[in-house]
Short mmCIF file of C-alpha atoms and ligand atoms in Angstrom, two decimals:
data_model
loop_
_atom_site.label_atom_id
_atom_site.label_comp_id
_atom_site.label_asym_id
_atom_site.label_seq_id
_atom_site.Cartn_x
_atom_site.Cartn_y
_atom_site.Cartn_z
CA MET A 76 12.99 -30.45 14.03
CA SER A 77 16.06 -28.88 15.47
CA THR A 78 16.19 -28.20 19.15
CA ALA A 79 19.03 -25.73 18.68
CA THR A 80 18.32 -22.29 20.03
CA LEU A 81 17.49 -19.61 17.50
CA PRO A 82 20.39 -17.36 16.59
CA SER A 83 19.66 -13.66 16.74
CA TYR A 84 18.58 -12.01 13.51
CA GLU A 85 21.81 -10.07 13.42
CA ASP A 86 23.96 -13.14 13.97
CA ALA A 87 22.07 -15.09 11.28
CA THR A 88 22.42 -12.35 8.69
CA THR A 89 26.11 -11.90 9.49
CA ARG A 90 26.94 -15.54 8.87
CA TYR A 91 24.51 -16.34 6.03
CA GLU A 92 23.60 -14.63 2.77
CA VAL A 93 19.89 -14.04 2.33
CA VAL A 94 17.99 -14.64 -0.92
CA ILE A 95 14.39 -13.51 -1.24
CA GLY A 96 11.91 -13.89 -4.09
CA LEU A 97 8.37 -12.53 -4.21
CA GLU A 98 5.34 -13.86 -6.00
CA THR A 99 2.51 -11.38 -5.99
CA HIS A 100 -1.03 -11.96 -7.16
CA VAL A 101 -3.16 -9.02 -8.19
CA GLU A 102 -6.87 -9.45 -8.76
CA LEU A 103 -7.84 -7.25 -11.69
CA GLY A 104 -10.79 -4.91 -11.38
CA THR A 105 -12.38 -5.90 -14.71
CA ARG A 106 -16.17 -5.81 -14.92
CA THR A 107 -16.39 -9.46 -15.95
CA LYS A 108 -14.41 -12.64 -15.27
CA MET A 109 -11.40 -13.90 -17.20
CA PHE A 110 -13.11 -16.42 -19.46
CA CYS A 111 -16.84 -15.71 -19.17
CA GLY A 112 -19.24 -12.80 -18.78
CA CYS A 113 -19.98 -13.29 -15.06
CA SER A 114 -19.76 -10.26 -12.79
CA THR A 115 -16.74 -9.79 -10.54
CA VAL A 116 -18.47 -7.58 -7.95
CA PHE A 117 -17.21 -8.35 -4.43
CA GLY A 118 -19.53 -9.46 -1.66
CA ALA A 119 -22.52 -10.88 -3.61
CA GLU A 120 -24.59 -13.81 -2.28
CA PRO A 121 -22.53 -17.02 -2.66
CA ASN A 122 -22.73 -18.75 -6.04
CA THR A 123 -24.84 -16.05 -7.72
CA GLN A 124 -22.07 -14.96 -10.10
CA VAL A 125 -21.41 -18.23 -11.85
CA CYS A 126 -22.09 -19.87 -15.22
CA PRO A 127 -21.19 -23.13 -17.00
CA VAL A 128 -17.75 -21.75 -17.97
CA CYS A 129 -16.55 -20.68 -14.52
CA LEU A 130 -18.18 -23.75 -12.95
CA GLY A 131 -16.23 -25.92 -15.38
CA LEU A 132 -19.31 -27.74 -16.70
CA PRO A 133 -18.65 -30.17 -19.56
CA GLY A 134 -18.96 -28.69 -23.04
CA SER A 135 -18.55 -25.06 -21.97
CA LEU A 136 -15.91 -23.04 -23.77
CA PRO A 137 -13.86 -20.10 -22.43
CA VAL A 138 -13.31 -16.78 -24.22
CA ALA A 139 -10.43 -14.60 -23.00
CA ASN A 140 -11.22 -11.18 -21.54
CA GLY A 141 -9.52 -8.53 -23.68
CA ALA A 142 -9.58 -5.92 -20.92
CA ALA A 143 -7.66 -8.30 -18.64
CA ILE A 144 -5.04 -8.93 -21.30
CA GLU A 145 -4.65 -5.19 -21.82
CA ALA A 146 -4.32 -4.58 -18.07
CA THR A 147 -1.66 -7.29 -17.78
CA ILE A 148 0.34 -5.82 -20.64
CA ARG A 149 0.13 -2.38 -19.03
CA ILE A 150 1.43 -3.81 -15.74
CA GLY A 151 4.26 -5.50 -17.63
CA LEU A 152 5.15 -2.27 -19.42
CA ALA A 153 5.11 -0.32 -16.16
CA LEU A 154 7.54 -2.92 -14.78
CA ASN A 155 9.86 -2.48 -17.78
CA CYS A 156 9.12 -5.94 -19.18
CA GLY A 157 9.24 -7.11 -22.74
CA ILE A 158 5.83 -8.15 -24.10
CA ALA A 159 5.50 -11.52 -25.81
CA LYS A 160 4.90 -11.40 -29.55
CA TRP A 161 3.03 -14.65 -29.25
CA CYS A 162 2.04 -16.66 -26.19
CA ARG A 163 -0.49 -19.08 -24.84
CA PHE A 164 -2.46 -20.01 -21.79
CA ALA A 165 -1.63 -23.31 -20.12
CA ARG A 166 -3.52 -25.74 -17.94
CA LYS A 167 -2.10 -26.23 -14.46
CA ASN A 168 -3.63 -29.48 -13.27
CA TYR A 169 -4.39 -30.09 -9.65
CA PHE A 170 -7.39 -30.85 -7.51
CA TYR A 171 -8.75 -28.36 -5.07
CA PRO A 172 -12.40 -28.22 -3.95
CA ASP A 173 -12.67 -24.51 -4.73
CA MET A 174 -11.39 -25.02 -8.27
CA PRO A 175 -14.30 -26.55 -10.19
CA LYS A 176 -12.43 -27.42 -13.41
CA ASN A 177 -9.70 -29.39 -11.59
CA PHE A 178 -7.22 -27.27 -13.46
CA GLN A 179 -6.36 -23.62 -13.35
CA THR A 180 -6.06 -21.78 -16.63
CA SER A 181 -2.73 -20.02 -16.23
CA GLN A 182 0.44 -19.40 -18.18
CA TYR A 183 3.54 -21.52 -17.93
CA ASP A 184 6.65 -21.05 -20.04
CA GLU A 185 5.06 -18.44 -22.32
CA PRO A 186 4.08 -15.52 -20.08
CA LEU A 187 2.64 -12.31 -21.53
CA CYS A 188 5.43 -10.19 -20.05
CA GLU A 189 9.02 -11.08 -19.18
CA ASP A 190 12.32 -9.69 -17.95
CA GLY A 191 11.65 -6.37 -16.31
CA TYR A 192 12.69 -4.51 -13.21
CA VAL A 193 11.41 -2.07 -10.68
CA ASP A 194 13.51 0.44 -8.75
CA VAL A 195 12.70 0.95 -5.10
CA ASP A 196 14.18 3.32 -2.56
CA VAL A 197 15.26 1.82 0.73
CA ASP A 198 16.95 4.00 3.31
CA GLY A 199 18.01 6.54 0.73
CA GLU A 200 19.44 3.91 -1.62
CA THR A 201 18.02 2.69 -4.90
CA VAL A 202 17.63 -1.07 -5.20
CA ARG A 203 16.75 -2.56 -8.58
CA ILE A 204 14.41 -5.54 -8.22
CA PRO A 205 14.58 -7.90 -11.20
CA ILE A 206 11.21 -9.08 -12.50
CA GLU A 207 11.17 -12.53 -14.04
CA ARG A 208 7.68 -12.54 -15.50
CA VAL A 209 4.14 -11.22 -15.35
CA HIS A 210 1.45 -13.65 -16.40
CA LEU A 211 -2.31 -13.89 -16.50
CA GLU A 212 -4.40 -16.57 -14.85
CA GLU A 213 -7.71 -17.04 -13.08
CA ASP A 214 -8.61 -17.01 -9.41
CA THR A 215 -10.15 -19.93 -7.54
CA GLY A 216 -13.38 -19.98 -5.53
CA LYS A 217 -13.46 -19.71 -1.76
CA SER A 218 -14.01 -22.43 0.82
CA LEU A 219 -15.89 -21.68 3.98
CA HIS A 220 -15.34 -24.03 6.90
CA VAL A 221 -18.37 -24.11 9.18
CA GLY A 222 -18.26 -24.89 12.90
CA GLY A 223 -15.03 -24.60 14.83
CA THR A 224 -12.57 -21.80 14.27
CA GLY A 225 -13.06 -21.23 10.55
CA ARG A 226 -10.11 -23.44 9.71
CA ILE A 227 -10.69 -26.81 8.13
CA GLN A 228 -9.36 -28.61 11.22
CA GLY A 229 -12.22 -29.14 13.64
CA SER A 230 -14.94 -27.83 11.32
CA SER A 231 -18.14 -29.79 10.86
CA GLU A 232 -18.61 -29.08 7.16
CA SER A 233 -17.20 -27.03 4.32
CA LEU A 234 -19.06 -24.87 1.80
CA VAL A 235 -17.74 -23.53 -1.46
CA ASP A 236 -18.49 -20.17 -3.06
CA TYR A 237 -17.55 -20.02 -6.74
CA ASN A 238 -18.18 -16.29 -7.21
CA ARG A 239 -14.45 -15.63 -7.15
CA ALA A 240 -13.63 -18.57 -9.46
CA GLY A 241 -12.46 -17.20 -12.80
CA ILE A 242 -11.73 -13.64 -11.72
CA PRO A 243 -8.65 -12.47 -13.63
CA LEU A 244 -5.47 -12.70 -11.62
CA VAL A 245 -2.09 -11.34 -12.60
CA GLU A 246 0.96 -13.02 -11.10
CA ILE A 247 4.14 -10.99 -10.86
CA VAL A 248 7.27 -12.98 -10.03
CA THR A 249 10.63 -11.51 -9.09
CA ARG A 250 13.93 -13.17 -9.81
CA PRO A 251 15.81 -14.02 -6.63
CA ILE A 252 16.84 -10.80 -4.90
CA VAL A 253 20.40 -11.15 -3.66
CA GLY A 254 22.86 -8.96 -1.84
CA ALA A 255 20.41 -7.16 0.44
CA GLY A 256 21.76 -8.95 3.52
CA ALA A 257 20.10 -7.92 6.76
CA MET A 258 18.04 -5.39 4.78
CA ALA A 259 16.35 -8.11 2.71
CA PRO A 260 13.04 -7.99 4.61
CA GLU A 261 12.86 -4.20 4.21
CA VAL A 262 13.69 -4.47 0.54
CA ALA A 263 10.92 -7.04 0.13
CA ARG A 264 8.45 -4.73 1.82
CA ALA A 265 9.59 -1.73 -0.21
CA TYR A 266 9.15 -3.74 -3.40
CA VAL A 267 5.59 -4.85 -2.60
CA THR A 268 4.75 -1.29 -1.56
CA GLU A 269 6.09 0.08 -4.85
CA LEU A 270 4.36 -2.62 -6.87
CA ARG A 271 1.06 -1.80 -5.16
CA GLU A 272 1.52 1.89 -5.95
CA ILE A 273 2.35 1.14 -9.59
CA VAL A 274 -0.65 -1.13 -10.11
CA ARG A 275 -2.90 1.36 -8.36
CA SER A 276 -1.64 4.20 -10.56
CA LEU A 277 -2.62 2.15 -13.62
CA GLY A 278 -6.18 1.90 -12.29
CA VAL A 279 -6.43 -1.83 -13.01
CA SER A 280 -6.98 -3.12 -9.46
CA ASP A 281 -7.84 -1.73 -6.07
CA VAL A 282 -4.83 -3.68 -4.69
CA ARG A 283 -6.21 -4.11 -1.17
CA MET A 284 -4.17 -6.63 0.76
CA GLU A 285 -6.74 -6.87 3.54
CA GLN A 286 -9.44 -7.80 1.00
CA GLY A 287 -7.15 -10.16 -0.88
CA SER A 288 -7.00 -8.27 -4.17
CA LEU A 289 -3.23 -8.16 -3.64
CA ARG A 290 -1.61 -11.26 -2.17
CA CYS A 291 2.00 -12.01 -1.65
CA ASP A 292 4.13 -15.12 -1.14
CA VAL A 293 7.57 -14.57 0.31
CA ASN A 294 10.31 -17.04 -0.71
CA THR A 295 13.36 -17.09 1.52
CA SER A 296 16.62 -19.05 1.54
CA LEU A 297 20.01 -18.77 3.19
CA ASN A 298 23.44 -19.82 2.01
CA LEU A 299 26.98 -19.53 3.31
CA PRO A 300 28.95 -16.74 1.64
CA GLY A 301 30.11 -17.86 -1.78
CA ALA A 302 28.08 -21.09 -1.73
CA GLU A 303 25.12 -21.90 -4.02
CA TRP A 304 21.69 -20.61 -3.12
CA GLY A 305 19.97 -22.62 -0.45
CA THR A 306 16.59 -24.34 -0.58
CA ARG A 307 13.74 -21.85 -0.30
CA THR A 308 10.59 -21.92 1.73
CA GLU A 309 7.51 -20.07 0.50
CA THR A 310 5.55 -18.17 3.13
CA LYS A 311 1.88 -17.68 2.28
CA ASN A 312 -0.92 -15.87 4.00
CA VAL A 313 0.94 -12.60 4.21
CA ASN A 314 -1.86 -10.07 4.38
CA SER A 315 -0.19 -6.73 4.94
CA LEU A 316 2.92 -4.86 3.89
CA ARG A 317 4.20 -5.06 7.43
CA SER A 318 3.76 -8.82 7.36
CA VAL A 319 5.88 -9.14 4.22
CA GLU A 320 8.76 -7.79 6.25
CA ARG A 321 7.94 -9.73 9.40
CA ALA A 322 7.55 -13.01 7.53
CA ALA A 323 11.06 -12.78 6.08
CA ARG A 324 12.44 -11.56 9.38
CA SER A 325 11.13 -14.59 11.26
CA GLU A 326 12.14 -17.11 8.60
CA ILE A 327 15.81 -16.09 8.50
CA PRO A 328 16.83 -17.11 12.08
CA ARG A 329 14.68 -20.24 11.83
CA GLN A 330 16.51 -21.44 8.73
CA ALA A 331 19.86 -20.39 10.20
CA SER A 332 19.29 -22.55 13.27
CA LEU A 333 18.51 -25.59 11.09
CA LEU A 334 21.57 -25.01 8.93
CA ASP A 335 23.70 -24.50 12.03
CA ALA A 336 22.55 -27.89 13.25
CA GLY A 337 23.55 -29.44 9.93
CA GLU A 338 19.96 -30.05 8.88
CA ARG A 339 18.42 -29.55 5.46
CA ILE A 340 15.78 -26.98 4.65
CA VAL A 341 12.71 -28.67 3.22
CA GLN A 342 11.15 -26.93 0.24
CA GLU A 343 7.68 -26.28 1.56
CA THR A 344 5.00 -23.65 1.89
CA ARG A 345 4.69 -22.08 5.31
CA HIS A 346 1.88 -20.09 6.87
CA PHE A 347 2.47 -16.73 8.42
CA HIS A 348 0.63 -15.92 11.64
CA GLU A 349 -0.17 -12.27 12.21
CA ASP A 350 -0.57 -12.76 15.96
CA THR A 351 2.76 -14.43 16.73
CA GLY A 352 4.77 -13.11 13.77
CA ASP A 353 6.17 -16.54 12.97
CA THR A 354 5.50 -19.27 10.43
CA THR A 355 4.36 -22.89 10.61
CA PRO A 356 4.76 -25.53 7.90
CA GLY A 357 2.09 -25.98 5.21
CA ARG A 358 2.41 -28.50 2.41
CA SER A 359 5.63 -29.75 0.93
CA LYS A 360 6.00 -27.99 -2.37
CA GLU A 361 4.85 -29.47 -5.67
CA THR A 362 7.24 -29.18 -8.56
CA ALA A 363 6.20 -28.09 -12.03
CA THR A 364 6.05 -31.69 -13.22
CA ASP A 365 3.39 -32.46 -10.62
CA TYR A 366 1.10 -29.99 -12.35
CA ARG A 367 1.30 -31.61 -15.81
CA TYR A 368 1.19 -28.25 -17.52
CA PHE A 369 0.10 -28.30 -21.17
CA PRO A 370 -1.01 -25.58 -23.59
CA GLU A 371 -4.71 -24.77 -23.19
CA PRO A 372 -6.43 -26.21 -26.29
CA ASP A 373 -9.69 -24.27 -25.87
CA LEU A 374 -8.17 -20.77 -26.09
CA ALA A 375 -6.55 -19.07 -29.04
CA PRO A 376 -2.92 -18.01 -28.60
CA MET A 377 -2.36 -14.32 -27.89
CA ALA A 378 -0.38 -12.22 -30.35
CA PRO A 379 -0.58 -8.61 -29.17
CA ASP A 380 -0.16 -6.19 -32.09
CA PRO A 381 3.20 -4.42 -31.55
CA GLN A 382 1.65 -1.08 -32.53
CA TRP A 383 -1.06 -1.53 -29.91
CA VAL A 384 1.60 -2.39 -27.30
CA ALA A 385 3.58 0.71 -28.28
CA ASP A 386 0.43 2.81 -27.91
CA LEU A 387 -0.26 1.33 -24.48
CA LYS A 388 3.30 2.12 -23.46
CA ALA A 389 3.06 5.71 -24.67
CA ALA A 390 -0.19 6.14 -22.76
CA LEU A 391 1.11 4.91 -19.39
CA PRO A 392 0.51 7.46 -16.64
CA GLU A 393 3.37 9.08 -14.77
CA LEU A 394 4.60 6.29 -12.49
CA PRO A 395 4.56 6.73 -8.71
CA ARG A 396 8.29 6.94 -8.09
CA GLN A 397 8.73 9.54 -10.80
CA ARG A 398 5.74 11.46 -9.50
CA ARG A 399 7.08 11.38 -5.93
CA LYS A 400 10.42 12.74 -7.06
CA ARG A 401 8.73 15.51 -9.06
CA LEU A 402 6.47 16.52 -6.16
CA GLN A 403 9.30 16.41 -3.64
CA ALA A 404 11.26 18.85 -5.80
CA GLN A 405 8.21 21.06 -6.42
CA TRP A 406 7.34 21.18 -2.75
CA GLY A 407 10.95 21.67 -1.73
CA LEU A 408 10.96 18.85 0.83
CA SER A 409 13.89 17.02 2.36
CA ASP A 410 13.95 13.21 1.98
CA HIS A 411 12.90 13.00 5.60
CA ASP A 412 9.90 15.30 5.20
CA MET A 413 8.85 13.58 2.01
CA ALA A 414 9.06 10.23 3.80
CA SER A 415 6.69 11.50 6.49
CA VAL A 416 4.26 12.72 3.85
CA LEU A 417 4.36 9.31 2.16
CA ASN A 418 3.98 7.50 5.45
CA ALA A 419 0.91 9.52 6.26
CA ASP A 420 -0.51 8.74 2.80
CA ALA A 421 -0.86 12.49 2.35
CA VAL A 422 0.56 12.98 -1.16
CA ASP A 423 -2.75 13.00 -3.01
CA LEU A 424 -4.44 15.11 -0.34
CA ILE A 425 -1.71 17.74 -0.35
CA GLU A 426 -1.63 17.79 -4.14
CA ALA A 427 -5.40 18.29 -4.30
CA THR A 428 -5.24 21.02 -1.67
CA ILE A 429 -2.63 22.88 -3.70
CA ALA A 430 -4.76 22.42 -6.81
CA ALA A 431 -7.62 24.06 -4.86
CA GLY A 432 -5.47 27.15 -4.30
CA ALA A 433 -3.36 26.64 -1.17
CA SER A 434 0.42 27.02 -1.07
CA SER A 435 2.39 23.79 -0.70
CA GLU A 436 3.65 24.83 2.76
CA SER A 437 0.18 25.49 4.12
CA ALA A 438 -1.33 22.38 2.50
CA ARG A 439 1.38 20.23 4.06
CA LYS A 440 1.11 22.00 7.40
CA TRP A 441 -2.59 21.23 7.87
CA TRP A 442 -2.54 17.65 6.60
CA MET A 443 0.64 16.68 8.45
CA GLY A 444 -0.23 18.61 11.62
CA GLU A 445 -3.75 19.12 12.90
CA LEU A 446 -5.44 16.65 10.53
CA SER A 447 -2.89 13.85 11.02
CA ARG A 448 -3.32 14.22 14.76
CA HIS A 449 -7.07 13.95 14.36
CA ALA A 450 -6.66 10.84 12.17
CA ASN A 451 -4.42 9.24 14.80
CA ASP A 452 -6.77 10.07 17.65
CA GLN A 453 -9.75 8.69 15.80
CA ASP A 454 -7.86 5.75 14.32
CA LEU A 455 -8.70 6.85 10.78
CA ASP A 456 -6.72 6.91 7.55
CA LEU A 457 -5.90 10.49 6.71
CA ALA A 458 -8.15 10.30 3.65
CA GLN A 459 -11.05 9.29 5.90
CA VAL A 460 -10.87 12.46 7.98
CA PRO A 461 -14.12 14.24 7.11
CA ILE A 462 -12.64 17.34 5.52
CA THR A 463 -11.91 17.83 1.83
CA PRO A 464 -8.80 19.32 0.21
CA ALA A 465 -11.04 22.13 -1.09
CA GLN A 466 -12.13 22.90 2.47
CA VAL A 467 -8.53 22.97 3.68
CA ALA A 468 -7.69 25.37 0.86
CA GLN A 469 -10.65 27.57 1.79
CA LEU A 470 -9.54 27.60 5.41
CA GLN A 471 -6.06 28.70 4.41
CA GLY A 472 -7.64 31.38 2.20
CA LEU A 473 -9.40 32.79 5.28
CA ILE A 474 -6.06 32.89 7.12
CA ASP A 475 -4.29 34.55 4.21
CA ALA A 476 -7.05 37.17 4.05
CA GLY A 477 -6.51 37.94 7.76
CA THR A 478 -9.99 36.73 8.70
CA LEU A 479 -8.65 33.83 10.79
CA ASN A 480 -5.47 33.22 12.71
CA ASP A 481 -4.09 29.72 13.28
CA LYS A 482 -5.78 29.38 16.62
CA LEU A 483 -9.21 30.29 15.24
CA ALA A 484 -8.53 28.11 12.21
CA ARG A 485 -8.18 25.12 14.51
CA GLN A 486 -11.61 25.87 15.97
CA VAL A 487 -13.01 26.14 12.45
CA ILE A 488 -11.51 22.73 11.63
CA GLU A 489 -13.26 21.32 14.68
CA GLY A 490 -16.52 22.61 13.24
CA VAL A 491 -15.87 21.21 9.77
CA LEU A 492 -14.99 17.82 11.26
CA ALA A 493 -18.18 17.95 13.31
CA GLY A 494 -20.14 18.28 10.07
CA GLU A 495 -21.03 21.96 10.43
CA GLY A 496 -20.17 22.73 6.80
CA ASP A 497 -17.47 24.61 4.91
CA PRO A 498 -14.89 26.68 6.82
CA GLU A 499 -16.52 29.95 5.86
CA LYS A 500 -19.90 28.79 7.10
CA VAL A 501 -18.40 27.44 10.35
CA ALA A 502 -16.49 30.68 10.97
CA ASN A 503 -19.67 32.72 10.48
CA ALA A 504 -21.92 30.42 12.49
CA ARG A 505 -19.47 30.21 15.40
CA GLY A 506 -18.63 33.91 15.18
CA LEU A 507 -14.94 33.22 14.69
CA ALA A 508 -13.02 36.08 13.12
CA VAL A 509 -9.89 37.97 13.97
CA VAL A 510 -10.67 41.30 15.66
CA SER A 511 -8.10 43.71 14.31
CA ASP A 512 -10.06 46.94 14.48
CA THR A 513 -8.26 49.08 17.05
CA GLY A 514 -11.32 50.60 18.67
CA ALA A 515 -12.57 47.23 19.90
CA LEU A 516 -9.12 46.19 21.05
CA THR A 517 -8.24 49.34 23.00
CA LYS A 518 -10.57 48.47 25.86
CA ALA A 519 -9.22 44.93 26.14
CA VAL A 520 -5.67 46.31 26.20
CA ASP A 521 -6.55 48.89 28.87
CA ASP A 522 -8.16 46.18 30.97
CA ALA A 523 -5.09 43.96 30.66
CA ILE A 524 -2.76 46.78 31.68
CA ALA A 525 -4.97 47.66 34.66
CA ALA A 526 -5.09 44.03 35.79
CA ASN A 527 -1.31 43.53 35.51
CA PRO A 528 0.33 46.69 36.88
CA ASP A 529 3.66 44.94 37.66
CA VAL A 530 4.06 43.71 34.13
CA ALA A 531 3.06 47.09 32.76
CA ASP A 532 5.77 48.74 34.88
CA LYS A 533 8.40 46.40 33.51
CA VAL A 534 7.43 47.28 29.95
CA ARG A 535 7.48 50.98 30.84
CA GLY A 536 10.93 50.41 32.27
CA GLY A 537 12.12 49.15 28.87
CA LYS A 538 11.60 45.39 29.19
CA VAL A 539 9.56 45.08 25.98
CA ALA A 540 9.76 41.29 26.12
CA ALA A 541 7.49 41.38 29.16
CA ALA A 542 4.68 42.63 26.91
CA GLY A 543 4.09 38.99 25.96
CA ALA A 544 2.19 38.40 29.18
CA LEU A 545 -0.14 41.32 28.38
CA VAL A 546 -0.66 40.09 24.81
CA GLY A 547 -1.58 36.71 26.29
CA ALA A 548 -4.10 38.31 28.62
CA VAL A 549 -5.74 40.20 25.75
CA MET A 550 -5.86 37.07 23.58
CA LYS A 551 -7.49 35.22 26.44
CA ALA A 552 -10.03 37.95 27.02
CA THR A 553 -10.91 38.06 23.32
CA LYS A 554 -11.06 34.25 23.09
CA GLY A 555 -8.18 34.23 20.63
CA GLN A 556 -9.97 36.48 18.19
CA ALA A 557 -7.60 39.42 18.48
CA ASP A 558 -4.84 39.90 15.98
CA ALA A 559 -1.74 39.32 18.12
CA LYS A 560 0.45 41.66 16.11
CA THR A 561 -1.97 44.58 16.47
CA VAL A 562 -2.37 43.88 20.19
CA ARG A 563 1.38 44.00 20.75
CA GLU A 564 1.68 47.26 18.84
CA LEU A 565 -1.10 48.81 20.91
CA ILE A 566 0.47 47.74 24.20
CA VAL A 567 3.93 49.02 23.34
CA GLN A 568 2.41 52.30 22.09
CA LYS A 569 0.44 52.80 25.30
CA LEU A 570 3.33 52.00 27.62
CA SER A 571 6.08 54.00 25.95
P1 LIG B 2088 6.47 -21.51 -7.60
O1 LIG B 2088 5.19 -21.11 -8.24
O2 LIG B 2088 6.79 -22.94 -7.70
O3 LIG B 2088 6.60 -20.97 -6.24
P2 LIG B 2088 7.71 -19.41 -9.12
O4 LIG B 2088 8.73 -19.52 -10.20
O5 LIG B 2088 6.39 -18.87 -9.44
O6 LIG B 2088 7.63 -20.85 -8.47
O7 LIG B 2088 8.31 -18.51 -7.96
C1 LIG B 2088 9.47 -18.84 -7.29
C2 LIG B 2088 9.93 -17.62 -6.53
O8 LIG B 2088 10.97 -18.01 -5.67
C3 LIG B 2088 10.51 -16.55 -7.43
O9 LIG B 2088 10.17 -15.29 -6.93
C4 LIG B 2088 12.00 -16.79 -7.31
O10 LIG B 2088 12.75 -15.60 -7.48
C5 LIG B 2088 12.14 -17.24 -5.90
N1 LIG B 2088 13.29 -18.10 -5.65
C6 LIG B 2088 13.82 -19.05 -6.46
N2 LIG B 2088 14.88 -19.62 -5.88
C7 LIG B 2088 15.04 -19.03 -4.67
C8 LIG B 2088 15.94 -19.19 -3.59
N3 LIG B 2088 16.91 -20.10 -3.62
N4 LIG B 2088 15.78 -18.41 -2.50
C9 LIG B 2088 14.81 -17.51 -2.43
N5 LIG B 2088 13.91 -17.31 -3.41
C10 LIG B 2088 14.03 -18.06 -4.53
MG1 LIG B 2089 4.30 -19.28 -8.37
ZN1 LIG B 2090 -18.99 -17.48 -15.37
#
């Protein structure tokens, strides 16, 4: 290991070109496993969702899951790939305790989908990420290391749960992404974010990184300008979008310091650590020949009917980027405002609120204002805030009808969030309604004038702006239920 000091990120990315490649695994949400009829439901008792096929017992024969093949083709189409006319599964041979067959049924040089791209927006620029292939394989089981820290080192024994073994897994591999320079980690993150959105929009996976249904390996290498690509390392264990960026960010200066010292980069897997934000070495990387790939003899080749593929393509939903651009235009938002809406994960909520009858301005105002603040305070996702888009639309309806003002509306929201029911019910139960009938307001205005003779004199003397203090006093006295505009009119009328 080099003892050289780490160059700064900026220095490293000035002197070296950065190349990044991403391998992403998506666990499909099919009802049954890839090659047998076992359930895929998450969280069952260990080893209750297994059979001779997914346990790899001798004599058992796999049958491919048509729904998984269809989902993979749809992902490929959404990523602008060509779909193979004919392709096969392949055996990838290696031993791992959580892989009962001692080989993984995967695809090798004949993937279902090949040669696509996905456009992502980074800092207002469009970057086209080249997709090398999308293939279908199966997941492994899960090892559980008992005693110690949960890692294999220092544990007293290890248990294996095969429930996950054989769940369909789609692997999406980018070609090396070049030319992003110091922005490479952000580009990588933007790509995985976009990919997650695309797969989610297809409804084929719940793509939850924290639950492992979307997993990402980040390959990174550096080279001197104009030189050949360097040797890559492959960072595993990257469990959040933020970590995709951090993993690349920490790997770049590390490799730069080794290259500066004239050392070679070893092709290896590395583990990312959420707590420290850096990586430590894993295993030195196998090459394809180590796996002794060969075509899977127990499964028929796949030859998707071109008409069926064309139908699947025609039936793809509107893709997220296209939808975002459409909504941004419809809602009349600047790039900056749209970015905040996306950041807050508020697009669907605002859209549903508009569908329930609110204007786009008011829908955005509530979700991005009051309700985002509540989500932050309570450490919730915006979608977890206990109010529905229909309720927000109803609230805005009460404002538009003059029944509530913004201040009262915020009290109504409090009630809805406290589980007191729909806005209308909360407003009635809490007696919240704008008082705009002049008779009731006249007394409050008279009281305010009597209590603030100096201010009243100023207004009489022509300083109409001073009336604000009297309006404030009336609003306070009526607990915010007065209509401010009517109050001001009354005051000016009385003092002129
Ligand atoms: P493996 O399964 O052995 O990791 P894959 O072909 O599945 O191989 O994935 C390799 C990934 O590494 C791809 O995303 C590819 O774009 C990327 N990659 C290849 N060469 C480099 C390089 N020199 N620097 C960075 N990434 C690279
Ligand atoms: Mg790979
Ligand atoms: Zn099974």
